[in-house]
Amino acid sequence: MTVEAILQPAVVAAIVSAIVGPLIFFLLKRWDDKKRRNFEIRYEEYKHYLKALEQIASSRHADFERFMSETYASCMNEILTTEGQSSDPLVRLNQEVNNLTADVRKSFTQATQELHGLRLVCSEKLLQKVNEYVNIQRELIDSSCSVMGNLDQMDINNPSASLSGEMKEKGERTQVLFEEIVQQMRKELGVK
């Protein structure tokens, strides 16, 4: 065997390795960067939208509780302590109810508008869960606004007694759905 016969395959192998090795490394790095970028985009989107979903649920509840403990109680106190036939406390109460329902609906609309980006990056399964969550929350808001329209039938000492069993079931379903949404997001992000 000649030196040339030995060196020729070695040189060819070295040249191929010098070209293919970095090329494979470049392609693997590019694939990893793309995967990492997609993860980061989804993570940020999911994190943002979990906050929006929480806002949908918490704003309605907090506004209702604040209204019942402060505004309604104050208006009822004015109605009971006002002498004569003044309708000012009733007018104020009606105005406060209208403001509350408008604020709750506005807050809900803003929060649901923030979900548009999520619909672009999530799976069909996650989208179904989010849509169900939003629909139930919308129904709860409508029911709450209906309850607010019937304040004369509400017990001021126990405002939660005016909530129907169906509303309570829907509230419980949203809690379960929220956890399912979180689990589905974790699954889609590849987090165990």
mmCIF file of C-alpha atoms in Angstrom:
data_model
loop_
_atom_site.group_PDB
_atom_site.id
_atom_site.type_symbol
_atom_site.label_atom_id
_atom_site.label_comp_id
_atom_site.label_asym_id
_atom_site.label_seq_id
_atom_site.Cartn_x
_atom_site.Cartn_y
_atom_site.Cartn_z
ATOM 1 C CA MET A 1 0.000 0.000 0.000
ATOM 2 C CA THR A 2 1.160 3.402 -0.867
ATOM 3 C CA VAL A 3 1.066 6.454 1.293
ATOM 4 C CA GLU A 4 -1.138 8.109 -1.301
ATOM 5 C CA ALA A 5 -3.701 5.284 -1.110
ATOM 6 C CA ILE A 6 -3.833 5.646 2.666
ATOM 7 C CA LEU A 7 -3.917 9.448 2.746
ATOM 8 C CA GLN A 8 -6.523 9.933 0.042
ATOM 9 C CA PRO A 9 -9.444 8.342 1.983
ATOM 10 C CA ALA A 10 -8.226 10.026 5.177
ATOM 11 C CA VAL A 11 -8.120 13.431 3.484
ATOM 12 C CA VAL A 12 -11.566 12.890 1.949
ATOM 13 C CA ALA A 13 -12.939 11.813 5.334
ATOM 14 C CA ALA A 14 -11.345 14.842 7.014
ATOM 15 C CA ILE A 15 -12.799 17.219 4.392
ATOM 16 C CA VAL A 16 -16.247 15.644 4.647
ATOM 17 C CA SER A 17 -16.077 15.774 8.454
ATOM 18 C CA ALA A 18 -14.949 19.408 8.321
ATOM 19 C CA ILE A 19 -17.984 20.290 6.202
ATOM 20 C CA VAL A 20 -20.674 17.926 7.528
ATOM 21 C CA GLY A 21 -19.855 18.268 11.248
ATOM 22 C CA PRO A 22 -20.333 22.048 11.443
ATOM 23 C CA LEU A 23 -23.331 21.822 9.106
ATOM 24 C CA ILE A 24 -25.026 19.267 11.370
ATOM 25 C CA PHE A 25 -24.147 21.368 14.430
ATOM 26 C CA PHE A 26 -25.553 24.491 12.725
ATOM 27 C CA LEU A 27 -28.800 22.714 11.800
ATOM 28 C CA LEU A 28 -29.229 21.239 15.295
ATOM 29 C CA LYS A 29 -28.557 24.613 16.905
ATOM 30 C CA ARG A 30 -31.021 26.311 14.569
ATOM 31 C CA TRP A 31 -33.674 23.669 15.338
ATOM 32 C CA ASP A 32 -33.040 24.056 19.082
ATOM 33 C CA ASP A 33 -33.215 27.871 18.848
ATOM 34 C CA LYS A 34 -36.491 27.674 16.934
ATOM 35 C CA LYS A 35 -37.920 25.222 19.482
ATOM 36 C CA ARG A 36 -36.795 27.452 22.373
ATOM 37 C CA ARG A 37 -38.231 30.568 20.688
ATOM 38 C CA ASN A 38 -41.578 28.823 20.134
ATOM 39 C CA PHE A 39 -41.599 27.727 23.779
ATOM 40 C CA GLU A 40 -40.878 31.260 24.984
ATOM 41 C CA ILE A 41 -43.600 32.736 22.769
ATOM 42 C CA ARG A 42 -46.164 30.212 23.954
ATOM 43 C CA TYR A 43 -45.070 30.564 27.554
ATOM 44 C CA GLU A 44 -45.483 34.346 27.484
ATOM 45 C CA GLU A 45 -48.822 34.077 25.692
ATOM 46 C CA TYR A 46 -50.116 31.451 28.094
ATOM 47 C CA LYS A 47 -48.940 33.394 31.132
ATOM 48 C CA HIS A 48 -50.622 36.555 29.842
ATOM 49 C CA TYR A 49 -53.866 34.749 29.119
ATOM 50 C CA LEU A 50 -53.996 32.969 32.451
ATOM 51 C CA LYS A 51 -53.959 36.440 33.985
ATOM 52 C CA ALA A 52 -56.802 37.459 31.648
ATOM 53 C CA LEU A 53 -58.825 34.389 32.619
ATOM 54 C CA GLU A 54 -58.247 35.123 36.299
ATOM 55 C CA GLN A 55 -59.282 38.726 35.730
ATOM 56 C CA ILE A 56 -62.517 37.578 34.103
ATOM 57 C CA ALA A 57 -63.437 35.573 37.183
ATOM 58 C CA SER A 58 -62.102 37.774 39.942
ATOM 59 C CA SER A 59 -63.355 41.162 38.754
ATOM 60 C CA ARG A 60 -66.961 40.018 38.698
ATOM 61 C CA HIS A 61 -66.733 38.482 42.147
ATOM 62 C CA ALA A 62 -64.798 41.356 43.741
ATOM 63 C CA ASP A 63 -67.091 44.007 42.261
ATOM 64 C CA PHE A 64 -70.192 42.149 43.428
ATOM 65 C CA GLU A 65 -68.828 41.655 46.954
ATOM 66 C CA ARG A 66 -67.731 45.296 47.200
ATOM 67 C CA PHE A 67 -71.109 46.471 45.933
ATOM 68 C CA MET A 68 -73.018 44.360 48.416
ATOM 69 C CA SER A 69 -70.865 45.233 51.427
ATOM 70 C CA GLU A 70 -70.491 48.951 50.724
ATOM 71 C CA THR A 71 -72.854 50.472 48.194
ATOM 72 C CA TYR A 72 -75.977 48.389 48.745
ATOM 73 C CA ALA A 73 -75.664 48.592 52.501
ATOM 74 C CA SER A 74 -75.155 52.351 52.341
ATOM 75 C CA CYS A 75 -78.129 52.867 50.023
ATOM 76 C CA MET A 76 -80.367 50.671 52.173
ATOM 77 C CA ASN A 77 -79.299 52.626 55.239
ATOM 78 C CA GLU A 78 -80.180 55.888 53.472
ATOM 79 C CA ILE A 79 -83.552 54.491 52.406
ATOM 80 C CA LEU A 80 -84.361 53.469 55.962
ATOM 81 C CA THR A 81 -83.127 56.665 57.611
ATOM 82 C CA THR A 82 -84.408 59.203 55.082
ATOM 83 C CA GLU A 83 -87.447 60.974 56.341
ATOM 84 C CA GLY A 84 -90.351 61.721 54.077
ATOM 85 C CA GLN A 85 -90.949 60.417 50.616
ATOM 86 C CA SER A 86 -87.542 61.208 49.114
ATOM 87 C CA SER A 87 -86.644 58.877 46.305
ATOM 88 C CA ASP A 88 -83.017 60.043 46.156
ATOM 89 C CA PRO A 89 -81.597 56.911 47.856
ATOM 90 C CA LEU A 90 -83.516 54.674 45.431
ATOM 91 C CA VAL A 91 -82.309 56.693 42.463
ATOM 92 C CA ARG A 92 -78.738 56.449 43.767
ATOM 93 C CA LEU A 93 -79.097 52.689 44.293
ATOM 94 C CA ASN A 94 -80.418 52.237 40.770
ATOM 95 C CA GLN A 95 -77.552 54.327 39.419
ATOM 96 C CA GLU A 96 -74.998 52.281 41.365
ATOM 97 C CA VAL A 97 -76.500 49.016 40.071
ATOM 98 C CA ASN A 98 -76.322 50.317 36.504
ATOM 99 C CA ASN A 99 -72.715 51.446 37.022
ATOM 100 C CA LEU A 100 -71.762 48.083 38.509
ATOM 101 C CA THR A 101 -73.276 46.057 35.672
ATOM 102 C CA ALA A 102 -71.675 48.349 33.075
ATOM 103 C CA ASP A 103 -68.270 48.086 34.785
ATOM 104 C CA VAL A 104 -68.484 44.298 35.077
ATOM 105 C CA ARG A 105 -69.458 43.925 31.415
ATOM 106 C CA LYS A 106 -66.708 46.345 30.327
ATOM 107 C CA SER A 107 -64.101 44.485 32.390
ATOM 108 C CA PHE A 108 -65.276 41.165 30.965
ATOM 109 C CA THR A 109 -65.151 42.464 27.387
ATOM 110 C CA GLN A 110 -61.632 43.840 27.845
ATOM 111 C CA ALA A 111 -60.393 40.591 29.352
ATOM 112 C CA THR A 112 -61.950 38.446 26.606
ATOM 113 C CA GLN A 113 -60.440 40.692 23.929
ATOM 114 C CA GLU A 114 -57.022 39.872 25.352
ATOM 115 C CA LEU A 115 -57.674 36.205 24.565
ATOM 116 C CA HIS A 116 -57.483 36.723 20.796
ATOM 117 C CA GLY A 117 -53.731 36.108 20.709
ATOM 118 C CA LEU A 118 -54.143 32.870 22.646
ATOM 119 C CA ARG A 119 -56.515 31.585 20.000
ATOM 120 C CA LEU A 120 -53.678 31.906 17.474
ATOM 121 C CA VAL A 121 -51.101 29.821 19.331
ATOM 122 C CA CYS A 122 -53.031 27.214 21.295
ATOM 123 C CA SER A 123 -54.226 23.758 20.351
ATOM 124 C CA GLU A 124 -57.814 22.920 19.484
ATOM 125 C CA LYS A 125 -58.255 21.134 22.815
ATOM 126 C CA LEU A 126 -57.078 24.165 24.785
ATOM 127 C CA LEU A 127 -59.203 26.476 22.654
ATOM 128 C CA GLN A 128 -62.303 24.435 23.479
ATOM 129 C CA LYS A 129 -61.588 24.671 27.206
ATOM 130 C CA VAL A 130 -60.951 28.417 27.035
ATOM 131 C CA ASN A 131 -64.137 28.981 25.028
ATOM 132 C CA GLU A 132 -66.158 26.945 27.523
ATOM 133 C CA TYR A 133 -64.625 28.918 30.402
ATOM 134 C CA VAL A 134 -65.440 32.254 28.765
ATOM 135 C CA ASN A 135 -68.992 31.172 27.916
ATOM 136 C CA ILE A 136 -69.665 30.046 31.484
ATOM 137 C CA GLN A 137 -68.226 33.304 32.831
ATOM 138 C CA ARG A 138 -70.468 35.245 30.416
ATOM 139 C CA GLU A 139 -73.492 33.302 31.679
ATOM 140 C CA LEU A 140 -72.471 34.000 35.277
ATOM 141 C CA ILE A 141 -72.157 37.709 34.552
ATOM 142 C CA ASP A 142 -75.586 37.741 32.923
ATOM 143 C CA SER A 143 -77.041 35.886 35.908
ATOM 144 C CA SER A 144 -75.314 38.237 38.351
ATOM 145 C CA CYS A 145 -76.687 41.252 36.511
ATOM 146 C CA SER A 146 -80.125 39.660 36.659
ATOM 147 C CA VAL A 147 -79.731 39.156 40.410
ATOM 148 C CA MET A 148 -78.697 42.799 40.719
ATOM 149 C CA GLY A 149 -81.951 43.750 39.011
ATOM 150 C CA ASN A 150 -83.856 41.995 41.810
ATOM 151 C CA LEU A 151 -82.233 43.697 44.795
ATOM 152 C CA ASP A 152 -85.561 43.988 46.562
ATOM 153 C CA GLN A 153 -85.559 40.201 46.981
ATOM 154 C CA MET A 154 -81.997 40.015 48.293
ATOM 155 C CA ASP A 155 -81.058 39.451 51.923
ATOM 156 C CA ILE A 156 -78.505 42.135 52.791
ATOM 157 C CA ASN A 157 -77.011 39.992 55.554
ATOM 158 C CA ASN A 158 -76.523 36.996 53.258
ATOM 159 C CA PRO A 159 -76.182 38.156 49.640
ATOM 160 C CA SER A 160 -74.834 34.797 48.490
ATOM 161 C CA ALA A 161 -78.216 33.229 49.337
ATOM 162 C CA SER A 162 -79.633 34.904 46.232
ATOM 163 C CA LEU A 163 -77.330 32.890 44.014
ATOM 164 C CA SER A 164 -79.012 29.958 42.356
ATOM 165 C CA GLY A 165 -77.737 26.417 42.566
ATOM 166 C CA GLU A 166 -77.030 26.607 38.852
ATOM 167 C CA MET A 167 -74.832 29.666 39.364
ATOM 168 C CA LYS A 168 -72.907 27.875 42.105
ATOM 169 C CA GLU A 169 -72.436 24.824 39.869
ATOM 170 C CA LYS A 170 -71.171 27.027 37.044
ATOM 171 C CA GLY A 171 -68.791 28.748 39.442
ATOM 172 C CA GLU A 172 -67.431 25.373 40.528
ATOM 173 C CA ARG A 173 -67.147 24.267 36.882
ATOM 174 C CA THR A 174 -65.056 27.356 36.072
ATOM 175 C CA GLN A 175 -62.642 26.467 38.867
ATOM 176 C CA VAL A 176 -62.248 22.948 37.458
ATOM 177 C CA LEU A 177 -61.921 24.311 33.915
ATOM 178 C CA PHE A 178 -59.250 26.779 34.993
ATOM 179 C CA GLU A 179 -57.155 23.931 36.387
ATOM 180 C CA GLU A 180 -57.729 21.893 33.209
ATOM 181 C CA ILE A 181 -56.603 24.888 31.143
ATOM 182 C CA VAL A 182 -53.432 25.203 33.214
ATOM 183 C CA GLN A 183 -52.719 21.478 32.834
ATOM 184 C CA GLN A 184 -53.315 21.620 29.077
ATOM 185 C CA MET A 185 -51.002 24.635 28.774
ATOM 186 C CA ARG A 186 -48.316 22.794 30.717
ATOM 187 C CA LYS A 187 -48.733 19.791 28.452
ATOM 188 C CA GLU A 188 -48.425 21.933 25.334
ATOM 189 C CA LEU A 189 -45.332 23.619 26.738
ATOM 190 C CA GLY A 190 -43.814 20.215 27.481
ATOM 191 C CA VAL A 191 -43.708 20.844 31.226
ATOM 192 C CA LYS A 192 -44.338 17.728 33.276
#
